[in-house]
Amino acid sequence: GSAGLTWLDGAKLVRARMPAIPNHFYDDKFIYGIRTDEPTYPKPSATFERCGEMIREIHALTDGSPQLVHLWGWQFRGKDTGYPAVNVVDERIGGYDGMMRLKDSMKSLNATVSLSDNYDDAYRSSPAWDENMIARKPDGDLWKSRVWTGEASYIQGLAKYMEGPGVERVRYTCEQYKLPGTIHVDVLSYFAIRNDWDPKHPASGIRNLYAGRYRILEEFAKHGVDVTSEGLRYPYIGKMSMCWYAGGPAPCPFGGKPVPMLPLIYRKSAVWGRAGNRGDLPLTLMMFYGEAQHSIFNGDASIGAMLDSFYLAMVPWFRLHSITIEDFDRTGERTTTTLEGPETHVDIDWEKKTYSVTLEGAEVARNNATFCPLRKDRIAMYSIVDGPLEATLPAGWNPDEITAVSLLSDKKAPAKFHLDGRKVAVQMQARRPVMIYRNKSIT
């Protein structure tokens, strides 16, 4: 009955009804994919050996931060080949033994290497092709989809598939590839509702959801494996913890201005990113919508693009994504999103396309630069241009004990810094990260 109610009150009411995120494994991970091979490529984009080189370089240049790396195109002749069979590892990129060496050798680098799989698409050339498992359209024809990387795919009816060979496929995948507690199943969440008009095995979208898509989650869970997927969709809230992206904003048909309703409602129920294959970072939008960055990099991706993703997008996200949004204000082209905790907010000027992130009274990121606490004992400093960068020491840090290093691919080098009270300034080189440590023992 209050005349002062706004969309914020409604969103908070909905938020209170949302389930908690099922799995916090993804909260602190730099999540990205490596596109290894496709049948149209004259040579692989990245062999397993090259994947290891990329992971090692990121390990060094992020100071050992946790990584979750998905291999895309690891099966048969590369991406979108062979499904629904998954028993052949692409020999061009190193074969089964090369994959297992990669997965094992990266564990010591705080890196989890897993697979990207797909249960929706099937191909006639697959040794596991079974026309009886393909969904039917209303006219009774097989549900032919589209050509992804050289061959047309067909849509599987997941209810009948998971009541048939699907369960054994899950078991085989978990055991054969020794999955590390997580796997990405592409498309699974993108189409939450898909009907199957097969007269022999009809399935509504709801039946396919429960007997097919949810069943995939349940079968992997029996083997201790958590499933992530593609697009964030409501039927997976409370059942799936991480989706690759949430979809970009579009003009509203009813007019008005965007509001951060998505992160306000779902921030403690799921983790989502922004799909980006080229490392492009619309940081104002990402800060506004609470997005991580989930890129799929080719083997020749620049280290600068990968570091931009980590430092500019992920480091602030690590600190903000679990904090509840409490208020929102728009004044002209400027917005302020206020989060729980003292003096914590995200400020955006949409006309100038600038942003600033403040955490507990201290600015920690702005306009293509990050100077933000990372974990409990270091501050990550990063900029895309040369010049000075200043950070505020967190409460409890002794200024007399701090030290700083510049991170290179093969070593750590001492970095000069200037102290002024609790402010520490570093002369930065473009895209060369610096870590400020709470004390010398951490280095």
XYZ file of C-alpha atoms in Angstrom:
443
model
C 0.000 0.000 0.000
C 2.966 2.346 0.111
C 3.073 4.936 -2.644
C 6.882 4.746 -2.561
C 7.179 1.237 -3.991
C 9.414 0.827 -7.051
C 10.733 -1.987 -9.236
C 13.445 -2.451 -6.602
C 10.889 -3.598 -4.046
C 9.419 -6.113 -6.467
C 12.847 -7.404 -7.492
C 13.902 -7.856 -3.857
C 10.694 -9.777 -3.163
C 11.475 -12.114 -6.073
C 15.113 -12.396 -4.963
C 14.027 -13.639 -1.547
C 12.256 -16.559 -3.248
C 15.263 -17.645 -5.300
C 17.249 -20.760 -4.335
C 20.891 -20.528 -3.354
C 23.558 -21.419 -5.884
C 24.129 -25.204 -5.722
C 27.917 -25.129 -6.179
C 30.464 -22.441 -5.290
C 33.299 -24.064 -7.276
C 33.059 -21.396 -9.976
C 33.158 -18.379 -7.670
C 36.904 -17.742 -7.914
C 37.818 -19.323 -11.272
C 39.100 -17.651 -14.415
C 36.856 -19.594 -16.789
C 37.683 -19.743 -20.474
C 37.691 -22.153 -23.384
C 40.348 -23.093 -25.895
C 39.120 -23.878 -29.413
C 41.440 -26.704 -30.356
C 40.306 -27.892 -33.788
C 37.587 -27.834 -36.429
C 37.280 -29.942 -39.597
C 37.522 -26.812 -41.764
C 40.888 -25.804 -40.247
C 43.943 -26.679 -42.389
C 45.758 -27.299 -39.113
C 44.653 -27.324 -35.468
C 44.117 -24.051 -33.681
C 45.710 -25.476 -30.534
C 47.238 -28.865 -29.847
C 47.153 -30.142 -26.286
C 50.782 -29.079 -26.038
C 49.814 -25.544 -27.054
C 46.944 -25.581 -24.541
C 49.485 -26.345 -21.841
C 51.642 -23.419 -22.922
C 48.650 -21.062 -22.725
C 47.628 -22.289 -19.282
C 51.185 -22.008 -17.961
C 51.496 -18.434 -19.211
C 48.207 -17.439 -17.615
C 49.295 -19.146 -14.384
C 52.440 -17.023 -14.316
C 50.791 -13.761 -15.305
C 47.850 -14.065 -12.869
C 50.065 -15.116 -9.954
C 48.695 -18.651 -9.809
C 45.020 -17.723 -9.766
C 42.615 -20.678 -10.194
C 41.692 -21.490 -13.795
C 38.896 -23.586 -15.278
C 39.711 -24.366 -18.900
C 37.244 -26.059 -21.255
C 38.583 -27.846 -24.318
C 36.377 -27.208 -27.360
C 36.735 -29.411 -30.433
C 38.683 -32.203 -28.740
C 36.702 -35.091 -30.286
C 36.881 -36.861 -33.685
C 37.778 -34.206 -36.337
C 37.214 -31.187 -34.094
C 34.354 -29.029 -32.902
C 30.833 -30.301 -33.676
C 31.933 -33.632 -35.100
C 31.192 -37.171 -33.975
C 28.254 -36.523 -31.659
C 26.586 -38.400 -30.040
C 29.746 -40.550 -29.921
C 32.533 -39.280 -27.669
C 34.932 -42.222 -27.765
C 37.568 -40.726 -30.112
C 39.982 -37.941 -29.225
C 41.231 -35.906 -32.186
C 44.666 -37.242 -33.134
C 45.635 -33.952 -34.798
C 45.778 -32.258 -31.416
C 47.446 -35.081 -29.487
C 44.962 -37.911 -29.056
C 43.769 -39.476 -25.819
C 47.209 -39.741 -24.214
C 47.953 -36.112 -24.984
C 44.677 -35.038 -23.391
C 45.292 -37.002 -20.214
C 48.854 -35.681 -19.906
C 47.521 -32.138 -20.224
C 44.822 -32.648 -17.599
C 47.233 -34.245 -15.138
C 50.117 -31.825 -15.629
C 47.976 -28.730 -15.108
C 46.747 -29.763 -11.643
C 49.909 -28.470 -9.994
C 49.248 -25.063 -11.584
C 45.875 -24.645 -9.865
C 44.220 -25.251 -13.247
C 41.245 -27.545 -13.819
C 41.064 -28.793 -17.411
C 37.708 -30.177 -18.492
C 35.706 -30.781 -21.656
C 32.955 -29.112 -23.639
C 30.399 -31.701 -24.738
C 27.001 -31.556 -26.472
C 23.970 -33.816 -25.997
C 21.545 -31.952 -28.284
C 23.246 -32.370 -31.656
C 23.841 -35.599 -33.574
C 25.514 -36.253 -36.928
C 24.871 -38.910 -39.545
C 28.604 -39.575 -39.847
C 28.826 -40.509 -36.159
C 29.456 -44.171 -35.306
C 26.725 -43.741 -32.678
C 24.133 -42.332 -35.113
C 20.673 -43.714 -34.297
C 17.701 -42.297 -36.181
C 15.389 -43.508 -33.424
C 17.001 -41.034 -31.014
C 16.392 -38.012 -33.254
C 13.505 -35.718 -32.389
C 10.688 -35.310 -34.921
C 9.054 -32.150 -36.158
C 5.251 -31.827 -36.242
C 5.170 -33.162 -39.826
C 7.009 -36.296 -38.720
C 10.334 -35.480 -40.398
C 13.615 -35.820 -38.552
C 14.481 -32.554 -36.831
C 17.321 -31.269 -38.966
C 19.095 -28.287 -37.457
C 21.929 -26.506 -39.250
C 25.513 -26.837 -40.408
C 27.931 -25.811 -37.669
C 31.423 -26.807 -38.831
C 30.851 -28.700 -42.069
C 27.998 -31.155 -41.535
C 24.305 -30.633 -40.760
C 23.277 -31.585 -37.247
C 20.075 -33.236 -36.086
C 18.353 -32.567 -32.773
C 18.155 -35.452 -30.352
C 15.017 -36.148 -28.343
C 16.624 -36.036 -24.931
C 13.861 -37.828 -23.013
C 14.150 -40.980 -25.119
C 17.927 -40.579 -25.391
C 18.360 -40.476 -21.607
C 16.003 -43.440 -21.252
C 18.269 -45.206 -23.728
C 22.001 -44.836 -24.475
C 22.442 -41.479 -22.758
C 23.044 -42.867 -19.275
C 25.872 -45.090 -20.511
C 27.386 -42.149 -22.373
C 27.525 -40.158 -19.138
C 29.203 -43.024 -17.297
C 31.708 -43.579 -20.092
C 32.594 -39.887 -20.324
C 33.169 -39.526 -16.580
C 35.322 -42.629 -16.322
C 37.175 -42.561 -19.649
C 38.232 -38.923 -19.353
C 38.516 -38.846 -15.552
C 36.422 -35.704 -15.352
C 37.640 -33.326 -12.622
C 34.273 -32.739 -10.949
C 32.909 -30.475 -13.685
C 31.994 -30.573 -17.381
C 30.448 -28.108 -19.815
C 27.483 -29.456 -21.804
C 26.776 -26.918 -24.509
C 23.179 -26.112 -25.624
C 21.702 -28.020 -22.657
C 20.373 -24.905 -20.937
C 19.937 -22.812 -24.072
C 16.745 -24.613 -25.113
C 15.088 -25.413 -21.808
C 11.879 -26.391 -23.625
C 12.057 -28.544 -26.766
C 9.209 -30.746 -27.934
C 9.555 -34.076 -29.729
C 6.683 -35.060 -32.044
C 7.969 -38.622 -32.519
C 4.766 -40.735 -32.808
C 6.570 -43.704 -31.216
C 8.091 -41.728 -28.333
C 6.353 -38.345 -28.062
C 7.671 -35.918 -25.486
C 6.436 -32.486 -24.564
C 8.927 -29.776 -23.759
C 8.274 -30.374 -20.063
C 8.871 -34.116 -20.355
C 12.069 -33.506 -22.301
C 13.135 -31.063 -19.593
C 12.600 -33.474 -16.709
C 13.349 -36.865 -18.288
C 16.059 -35.521 -20.590
C 17.803 -32.334 -19.560
C 17.462 -32.639 -15.795
C 18.305 -36.332 -16.109
C 21.664 -35.407 -17.640
C 22.433 -33.262 -14.593
C 21.366 -36.087 -12.284
C 23.424 -38.764 -14.019
C 26.599 -36.675 -13.999
C 25.981 -35.871 -10.329
C 25.991 -39.615 -9.558
C 29.628 -39.578 -10.683
C 30.490 -36.457 -8.698
C 30.495 -34.203 -11.763
C 28.784 -30.816 -11.876
C 27.368 -29.636 -15.223
C 27.634 -26.112 -16.611
C 26.001 -25.011 -19.846
C 25.371 -22.248 -22.347
C 22.635 -19.652 -21.760
C 21.211 -18.710 -18.361
C 17.580 -19.854 -18.288
C 15.068 -19.764 -15.447
C 14.321 -23.544 -15.291
C 17.955 -24.117 -14.312
C 18.056 -21.661 -11.420
C 18.866 -23.730 -8.338
C 19.880 -26.722 -10.471
C 22.838 -25.377 -12.469
C 25.441 -23.085 -10.934
C 27.246 -21.648 -13.957
C 26.140 -20.701 -17.452
C 28.428 -19.366 -20.146
C 26.395 -16.174 -20.651
C 23.075 -14.519 -19.860
C 22.336 -12.801 -23.158
C 22.946 -9.211 -24.069
C 20.540 -6.298 -23.516
C 18.128 -5.241 -26.249
C 15.845 -2.214 -26.516
C 12.695 -2.755 -24.501
C 9.501 -2.733 -26.607
C 7.809 -0.746 -23.834
C 10.476 1.957 -23.734
C 12.268 3.055 -20.603
C 15.860 2.651 -19.461
C 17.755 -0.520 -18.470
C 17.965 -1.474 -14.807
C 20.222 -4.107 -13.187
C 17.351 -6.469 -12.401
C 19.209 -9.619 -13.482
C 22.087 -9.323 -10.973
C 19.791 -7.997 -8.266
C 17.588 -11.106 -8.398
C 19.963 -13.905 -9.375
C 23.398 -12.915 -8.095
C 23.354 -15.465 -5.253
C 21.588 -18.138 -7.304
C 23.878 -18.536 -10.322
C 27.087 -17.458 -12.021
C 26.935 -16.229 -15.590
C 29.324 -14.595 -17.967
C 29.404 -12.866 -21.263
C 30.125 -14.836 -24.408
C 33.099 -13.329 -26.158
C 35.362 -15.132 -28.593
C 37.661 -12.244 -29.437
C 38.350 -10.894 -25.987
C 36.163 -7.845 -26.610
C 35.097 -6.321 -23.307
C 32.190 -3.837 -23.096
C 33.123 -3.200 -19.493
C 30.390 -0.687 -18.697
C 27.730 -3.262 -19.631
C 29.554 -6.026 -17.814
C 29.805 -4.039 -14.592
C 26.136 -3.063 -14.902
C 24.826 -6.597 -15.421
C 27.202 -8.424 -13.072
C 28.865 -10.390 -15.851
C 32.063 -12.393 -15.765
C 33.966 -12.888 -19.024
C 33.796 -16.331 -20.622
C 35.846 -16.260 -23.799
C 36.766 -19.085 -26.148
C 40.308 -18.395 -27.305
C 42.048 -19.802 -30.349
C 45.576 -21.081 -29.955
C 46.987 -17.868 -31.413
C 45.051 -15.579 -29.056
C 47.121 -12.674 -27.802
C 48.163 -12.835 -24.193
C 46.970 -9.222 -23.904
C 43.396 -10.230 -24.728
C 43.509 -12.988 -22.131
C 44.964 -10.707 -19.477
C 42.370 -8.014 -20.207
C 39.669 -10.609 -19.558
C 41.201 -11.608 -16.251
C 42.253 -8.285 -14.797
C 39.684 -5.858 -16.186
C 36.613 -8.097 -15.961
C 37.258 -10.982 -13.591
C 39.242 -9.407 -10.755
C 36.498 -6.863 -9.887
C 33.883 -9.581 -10.513
C 35.501 -11.884 -7.935
C 34.809 -9.244 -5.292
C 31.388 -8.057 -6.441
C 29.437 -11.049 -7.743
C 28.503 -12.435 -4.325
C 27.429 -9.056 -2.901
C 23.741 -8.203 -2.891
C 22.492 -5.122 -4.737
C 20.523 -2.890 -2.382
C 19.762 0.277 -4.352
C 19.918 1.847 -7.797
C 19.793 5.446 -8.937
C 19.781 7.108 -12.345
C 20.496 10.796 -12.841
C 20.526 11.730 -16.492
C 23.075 9.475 -18.175
C 24.714 8.467 -14.913
C 23.793 5.420 -12.836
C 24.868 4.236 -9.395
C 24.321 0.657 -8.281
C 24.722 0.394 -4.515
C 25.680 -2.945 -2.981
C 25.598 -4.230 0.571
C 28.458 -3.195 2.802
C 29.860 0.242 3.584
C 30.406 2.548 0.592
C 30.315 -0.149 -2.082
C 28.945 0.887 -5.455
C 29.358 0.806 -9.236
C 29.139 4.175 -11.004
C 28.655 4.452 -14.772
C 28.492 7.421 -17.094
C 26.712 6.028 -20.158
C 27.324 9.108 -22.279
C 31.076 9.039 -21.701
C 31.165 5.202 -21.459
C 33.159 5.328 -18.230
C 32.852 3.295 -15.050
C 34.195 3.231 -11.512
C 33.984 0.468 -8.887
C 34.243 1.356 -5.185
C 34.634 -1.352 -2.536
C 34.232 -0.412 1.125
C 35.094 3.197 0.440
C 38.131 2.551 -1.777
C 38.040 2.808 -5.550
C 39.311 -0.497 -7.018
C 38.666 -0.226 -10.783
C 37.928 2.381 -13.432
C 38.118 2.801 -17.212
C 40.371 -0.045 -18.350
C 42.428 -0.187 -15.160
C 42.195 -2.414 -12.089
C 43.805 -1.862 -8.685
C 41.734 -4.277 -6.669
C 42.357 -6.691 -3.790
C 42.734 -10.250 -5.066
C 42.209 -13.020 -2.557
C 43.138 -11.919 0.985
C 46.794 -11.075 0.675
C 47.465 -9.172 -2.554
C 46.298 -6.296 -4.720
C 46.178 -6.783 -8.482
C 47.387 -3.769 -10.465
C 46.731 -3.660 -14.224
C 46.259 -1.053 -16.922
C 46.069 -1.074 -20.706
C 48.238 2.081 -20.900
C 51.515 3.233 -19.408
C 51.245 5.537 -16.415
C 50.843 5.742 -12.643
C 48.197 3.684 -10.858
C 47.224 4.091 -7.213
C 45.577 1.609 -4.840
C 44.359 1.861 -1.248
C 45.717 -0.674 1.234
C 42.932 -2.734 2.857
C 42.233 -2.340 6.553
C 44.628 -4.370 8.675
C 47.553 -4.148 6.257
C 50.764 -2.687 7.635
C 52.240 -0.285 5.050
C 55.738 -1.022 6.340
C 55.436 -4.713 5.399
C 54.147 -4.571 1.822
C 56.166 -5.461 -1.242
C 55.456 -5.525 -4.968
C 56.448 -7.612 -7.981
C 55.966 -7.306 -11.707
C 54.685 -10.523 -13.292
C 56.368 -11.865 -16.414
C 55.871 -15.140 -18.240
C 59.051 -16.665 -16.843
C 59.679 -14.831 -13.578
C 58.702 -12.242 -11.014
C 60.671 -9.000 -10.954
C 60.741 -6.473 -8.082
C 58.472 -3.503 -8.744
C 59.024 -0.006 -7.418
C 56.188 1.662 -5.542
C 55.557 4.853 -3.609
C 53.704 4.991 -0.300
C 51.673 7.941 0.920
C 49.839 6.916 4.058
C 47.598 4.045 2.971
C 47.919 4.901 -0.714
C 50.401 2.958 -2.798
C 51.331 4.111 -6.298
C 53.023 2.089 -9.054
C 54.335 3.295 -12.405
C 52.652 0.784 -14.723
C 53.620 -0.544 -18.120
C 50.721 -1.353 -20.431
C 49.379 -4.869 -19.884
C 52.159 -5.846 -17.487
C 50.472 -6.891 -14.231
C 51.891 -5.964 -10.836
C 51.025 -7.644 -7.543
C 51.273 -5.803 -4.237
C 51.694 -8.311 -1.418
C 50.629 -7.824 2.166
C 54.099 -8.953 3.264
C 57.266 -10.408 1.816
C 56.528 -13.973 2.950
C 53.792 -14.311 0.296
C 56.103 -13.883 -2.684
